[in-house]
C-alpha positions as a Python dict, from the first residue, in 0.01 Angstrom:
ca = {
    (1, 'M'): (0, 0, 0),
    (2, 'S'): (375, 58, 26),
    (3, 'D'): (593, 13, -299),
    (4, 'S'): (921, 45, -105),
    (5, 'L'): (1014, -324, -91),
    (6, 'P'): (978, -575, -389),
    (7, 'A'): (668, -821, -357),
    (8, 'I'): (751, -1162, -219),
    (9, 'P'): (586, -1487, -315),
    (10, 'C'): (286, -1618, -118),
    (11, 'P'): (418, -1957, 45),
    (12, 'N'): (84, -2118, -61),
    (13, 'C'): (-2, -2034, -418),
    (14, 'R'): (375, -1877, -521),
    (15, 'A'): (160, -1529, -657),
    (16, 'A'): (281, -1194, -559),
    (17, 'M'): (198, -1060, -227),
    (18, 'Q'): (66, -720, -140),
    (19, 'T'): (278, -535, 116),
    (20, 'E'): (87, -306, 360),
    (21, 'A'): (222, -72, 608),
    (22, 'L'): (27, -120, 940),
    (23, 'E'): (15, 71, 1263),
    (24, 'R'): (284, -46, 1552),
    (25, 'H'): (240, -47, 1892),
    (26, 'G'): (349, 279, 2051),
    (27, 'S'): (453, 443, 1735),
    (28, 'G'): (547, 375, 1363),
    (29, 'T'): (458, 117, 1131),
    (30, 'V'): (535, -242, 1029),
    (31, 'N'): (529, -422, 690),
    (32, 'V'): (300, -737, 663),
    (33, 'E'): (242, -926, 306),
    (34, 'L'): (-78, -1030, 216),
    (35, 'C'): (-257, -1290, -36),
    (36, 'F'): (-616, -1234, -80),
    (37, 'A'): (-664, -1533, -280),
    (38, 'C'): (-498, -1763, 28),
    (39, 'S'): (-664, -1543, 313),
    (40, 'G'): (-304, -1539, 446),
    (41, 'I'): (-60, -1310, 595),
    (42, 'W'): (328, -1335, 570),
    (43, 'F'): (487, -1188, 907),
    (44, 'D'): (851, -1135, 944),
    (45, 'H'): (1019, -1221, 1258),
    (46, 'M'): (834, -1081, 1569),
    (47, 'V'): (629, -865, 1332),
    (48, 'S'): (303, -991, 1462),
    (49, 'V'): (354, -912, 1824),
    (50, 'E'): (425, -542, 1727),
    (51, 'L'): (118, -483, 1572),
    (52, 'A'): (-130, -221, 1718),
    (53, 'P'): (-509, -329, 1754),
    (54, 'S'): (-594, -48, 1509),
    (55, 'A'): (-386, -237, 1253),
    (56, 'V'): (-663, -534, 1275),
    (57, 'I'): (-904, -293, 1177),
    (58, 'S'): (-719, -182, 862),
    (59, 'L'): (-680, -561, 799),
    (60, 'F'): (-1078, -600, 806),
    (61, 'R'): (-1109, -330, 576),
    (62, 'E'): (-849, -467, 326),
    (63, 'I'): (-998, -829, 347),
    (64, 'N'): (-1337, -701, 316),
    (65, 'A'): (-1229, -519, -14),
    (66, 'H'): (-1093, -831, -148),
    (67, 'R'): (-1403, -1063, -44),
    (68, 'D'): (-1477, -1156, -412),
    (69, 'V'): (-1158, -1328, -453),
    (70, 'T'): (-1170, -1690, -541),
    (71, 'R'): (-1054, -1846, -190),
    (72, 'Q'): (-756, -2123, -273),
    (73, 'S'): (-702, -2403, -60),
    (74, 'M'): (-401, -2446, 162),
    (75, 'S'): (-112, -2671, 32),
    (76, 'G'): (54, -2952, 208),
    (77, 'A'): (388, -2822, 135),
    (78, 'M'): (483, -2458, 174),
    (79, 'S'): (795, -2269, 130),
    (80, 'C'): (941, -1960, 314),
    (81, 'P'): (944, -1676, 86),
    (82, 'R'): (1281, -1531, 248),
    (83, 'C'): (1499, -1839, 245),
    (84, 'A'): (1304, -2106, 67),
    (85, 'D'): (1317, -2360, 323),
    (86, 'A'): (997, -2583, 410),
    (87, 'L'): (750, -2413, 651),
    (88, 'V'): (629, -2619, 952),
    (89, 'L'): (268, -2624, 1064),
    (90, 'S'): (284, -2478, 1456),
    (91, 'Y'): (54, -2429, 1738),
    (92, 'D'): (16, -2215, 2032),
    (93, 'V'): (-232, -2081, 2258),
    (94, 'A'): (-388, -1763, 2324),
    (95, 'K'): (-688, -1666, 2574),
    (96, 'S'): (-930, -1747, 2323),
    (97, 'G'): (-793, -2100, 2228),
    (98, 'R'): (-530, -2276, 2019),
    (99, 'F'): (-432, -2120, 1697),
    (100, 'S'): (-185, -2230, 1414),
    (101, 'Y'): (52, -2092, 1158),
    (102, 'F'): (335, -2208, 920),
    (103, 'R'): (692, -2091, 1051),
    (104, 'C'): (1020, -2092, 895),
    (105, 'V'): (1268, -2311, 1086),
    (106, 'R'): (1539, -2067, 1041),
    (107, 'G'): (1328, -1785, 1225),
    (108, 'D'): (1275, -1569, 912),
    (109, 'G'): (889, -1542, 985),
    (110, 'R'): (574, -1726, 961),
    (111, 'F'): (265, -1757, 757),
    (112, 'T'): (-76, -1726, 904),
    (113, 'P'): (-437, -1774, 792),
    (114, 'F'): (-644, -1467, 842),
    (115, 'F'): (-896, -1671, 1044),
    (116, 'Q'): (-585, -1813, 1273),
    (117, 'F'): (-441, -1460, 1304),
    (118, 'L'): (-768, -1316, 1434),
    (119, 'R'): (-807, -1602, 1680),
    (120, 'E'): (-449, -1544, 1787),
    (121, 'K'): (-553, -1175, 1862),
    (122, 'Q'): (-861, -1273, 2032),
    (123, 'F'): (-1097, -1128, 1758),
    (124, 'V'): (-1228, -1446, 1691),
    (125, 'R'): (-1403, -1694, 1938),
    (126, 'S'): (-1536, -2021, 1944),
    (127, 'L'): (-1916, -2092, 1987),
    (128, 'T'): (-2048, -2221, 2320),
    (129, 'P'): (-2250, -2508, 2329),
    (130, 'A'): (-2571, -2305, 2396),
    (131, 'E'): (-2451, -2063, 2105),
    (132, 'V'): (-2398, -2412, 1881),
    (133, 'E'): (-2762, -2506, 1956),
    (134, 'K'): (-2928, -2166, 1866),
    (135, 'V'): (-2725, -2181, 1546),
    (136, 'K'): (-2851, -2529, 1471),
    (137, 'E'): (-3220, -2382, 1553),
    (138, 'Q'): (-3167, -2117, 1256),
    (139, 'M'): (-2946, -2332, 1004),
    (140, 'R'): (-2842, -2701, 931),
    (141, 'Q'): (-2503, -2617, 738),
    (142, 'V'): (-2249, -2331, 770),
    (143, 'T'): (-1893, -2288, 611),
    (144, 'C'): (-1571, -2350, 753),
    (145, 'S'): (-1411, -1985, 825),
    (146, 'Q'): (-1077, -2140, 777),
    (147, 'C'): (-1091, -2388, 464),
    (148, 'G'): (-1418, -2322, 311),
    (149, 'A'): (-1561, -2665, 361),
    (150, 'P'): (-1919, -2711, 470),
    (151, 'I'): (-2008, -2809, 856),
    (152, 'D'): (-2296, -3011, 876),
    (153, 'L'): (-2428, -2897, 1232),
    (154, 'E'): (-2626, -3224, 1284),
    (155, 'E'): (-2265, -3420, 1287),
    (156, 'G'): (-2095, -3173, 1493),
    (157, 'S'): (-1979, -2809, 1540),
    (158, 'E'): (-1616, -2837, 1385),
    (159, 'C'): (-1494, -2905, 1047),
    (160, 'R'): (-1420, -3249, 943),
    (161, 'Y'): (-1153, -3162, 720),
    (162, 'C'): (-949, -2910, 901),
    (163, 'H'): (-1091, -2941, 1251),
    (164, 'A'): (-1154, -2553, 1299),
    (165, 'P'): (-1417, -2527, 1558),
    (166, 'L'): (-1745, -2319, 1461),
    (167, 'S'): (-1638, -1973, 1554),
    (168, 'L'): (-1766, -1624, 1539),
    (169, 'L'): (-1627, -1245, 1561),
    (170, 'D'): (-1630, -1150, 1912),
    (171, 'P'): (-1849, -821, 1926),
    (172, 'D'): (-1684, -685, 2237),
    (173, 'A'): (-1332, -720, 2095),
    (174, 'V'): (-1409, -576, 1768),
    (175, 'A'): (-1606, -295, 1949),
    (176, 'K'): (-1292, -225, 2156),
    (177, 'A'): (-1057, -208, 1841),
    (178, 'V'): (-1285, 10, 1643),
    (179, 'Q'): (-1270, 246, 1934),
    (180, 'M'): (-920, 241, 1935),
    (181, 'W'): (-879, 293, 1567),
    (182, 'S'): (-1120, 591, 1608),
    (183, 'A'): (-921, 776, 1859),
    (184, 'A'): (-591, 696, 1698),
    (185, 'Q'): (-729, 855, 1356),
    (186, 'D'): (-898, 1147, 1534),
    (187, 'R'): (-1240, 1045, 1373),
    (188, 'E'): (-1460, 983, 1678),
    (189, 'H'): (-1707, 1198, 1527),
    (190, 'R'): (-1746, 979, 1220),
    (191, 'A'): (-1640, 652, 1299),
    (192, 'P'): (-1907, 378, 1403),
    (193, 'S'): (-1963, 369, 1747),
    (194, 'P'): (-1858, 54, 1957),
    (195, 'G'): (-2232, -15, 2015),
    (196, 'A'): (-2321, 10, 1642),
    (197, 'V'): (-2050, -249, 1545),
    (198, 'A'): (-2153, -492, 1852),
    (199, 'E'): (-2524, -471, 1740),
    (200, 'A'): (-2420, -502, 1359),
    (201, 'L'): (-2214, -844, 1443),
    (202, 'M'): (-2472, -985, 1647),
    (203, 'K'): (-2752, -911, 1406),
    (204, 'V'): (-2562, -1087, 1114),
    (205, 'Q'): (-2479, -1384, 1314),
    (206, 'S'): (-2835, -1436, 1372),
    (207, 'P'): (-2969, -1552, 1040),
    (208, 'T'): (-3348, -1472, 1085),
    (209, 'S'): (-3287, -1139, 1219),
    (210, 'H'): (-3374, -805, 1024),
    (211, 'P'): (-3063, -547, 975),
    (212, 'P'): (-3051, -301, 1259),
    (213, 'A'): (-3088, 61, 1201),
    (214, 'S'): (-2713, 86, 1243),
    (215, 'L'): (-2674, -116, 916),
    (216, 'R'): (-2889, 90, 696),
    (217, 'L'): (-2766, 215, 365),
    (218, 'G'): (-2416, 62, 322),
    (219, 'G'): (-2452, -176, 580),
    (220, 'S'): (-2803, -319, 503),
    (221, 'Q'): (-2655, -410, 151),
    (222, 'A'): (-2393, -628, 289),
    (223, 'F'): (-2636, -819, 521),
    (224, 'N'): (-2883, -882, 252),
    (225, 'A'): (-2587, -1006, 27),
    (226, 'V'): (-2488, -1257, 319),
    (227, 'Q'): (-2875, -1363, 355),
    (228, 'A'): (-2888, -1418, 0),
    (229, 'N'): (-2622, -1722, 30),
    (230, 'D'): (-2738, -2047, -172),
    (231, 'G'): (-3013, -1943, -357),
    (232, 'G'): (-3157, -1665, -97),
    (233, 'R'): (-3241, -1919, 159),
    (234, 'P'): (-3124, -1718, 469),
    (235, 'G'): (-2859, -1928, 686),
    (236, 'I'): (-2750, -2183, 452),
    (237, 'G'): (-2374, -2243, 401),
    (238, 'L'): (-2317, -1903, 602),
    (239, 'D'): (-1965, -1835, 687),
    (240, 'L'): (-1990, -1647, 1026),
    (241, 'I'): (-1634, -1492, 1021),
    (242, 'H'): (-1675, -1362, 652),
    (243, 'S'): (-2042, -1242, 727),
    (244, 'G'): (-1923, -1023, 1010),
    (245, 'I'): (-1599, -892, 809),
    (246, 'Q'): (-1856, -781, 550),
    (247, 'V'): (-2090, -595, 771),
    (248, 'L'): (-1788, -439, 958),
    (249, 'G'): (-1640, -340, 624),
    (250, 'A'): (-1968, -218, 530),
    (251, 'L'): (-1957, 36, 837),
    (252, 'L'): (-1616, 102, 827),
    (253, 'E'): (-1675, 242, 458),
    (254, 'R'): (-1887, 501, 565),
    (255, 'V'): (-1625, 666, 766),
}
């Protein structure tokens, strides 16, 4: 955590945000502000495009460390923490699909829900129709990774409140980022291998599976905690993105 700058208020809940210095593409660092209660990130102008892939791994670790914080719903009216003007809901398109954020019309920056940030950076992808059918075989209901509302899979594969599609962490994208993070930190001999990351994420997103060997010890505890949702009944009310972050966080805690 960086203490060089005063805390700014979260555009959503107005609580003080936590400043983090994250790796920049090329060299150096950039500061971002995080609100764990709102699962949101404030980026000053152009900061988002300057983040290195390894910075996302740092964000995974932070989000996992604060996973027990009660999630706040998104407000209908947000203001810029820099100029106090209203933020405007905006949309853009990445290779992984459309994503959204709340931007300052003066250009001071933007507030991005963590789920949308992962989609922008192509760490999250929507499930294919075949994958949706496979999930429906395992469970009837999942939790929206953006707003936390229940999604009844018998009714559809997107949230009826915020319209976010059913999504999951892309194992290939996460594994590649872990590999780059490992090289940057000179921890190749201690960090989880890309294969272990991919296996772990795919296992936790298959609710009836048993934890793989790569998840033993700390990782299996995260897997079991995910499976214990809704009174211990596997696969009911599962948040696929949150559960993937839990397992990835458990793996990264061991390095």
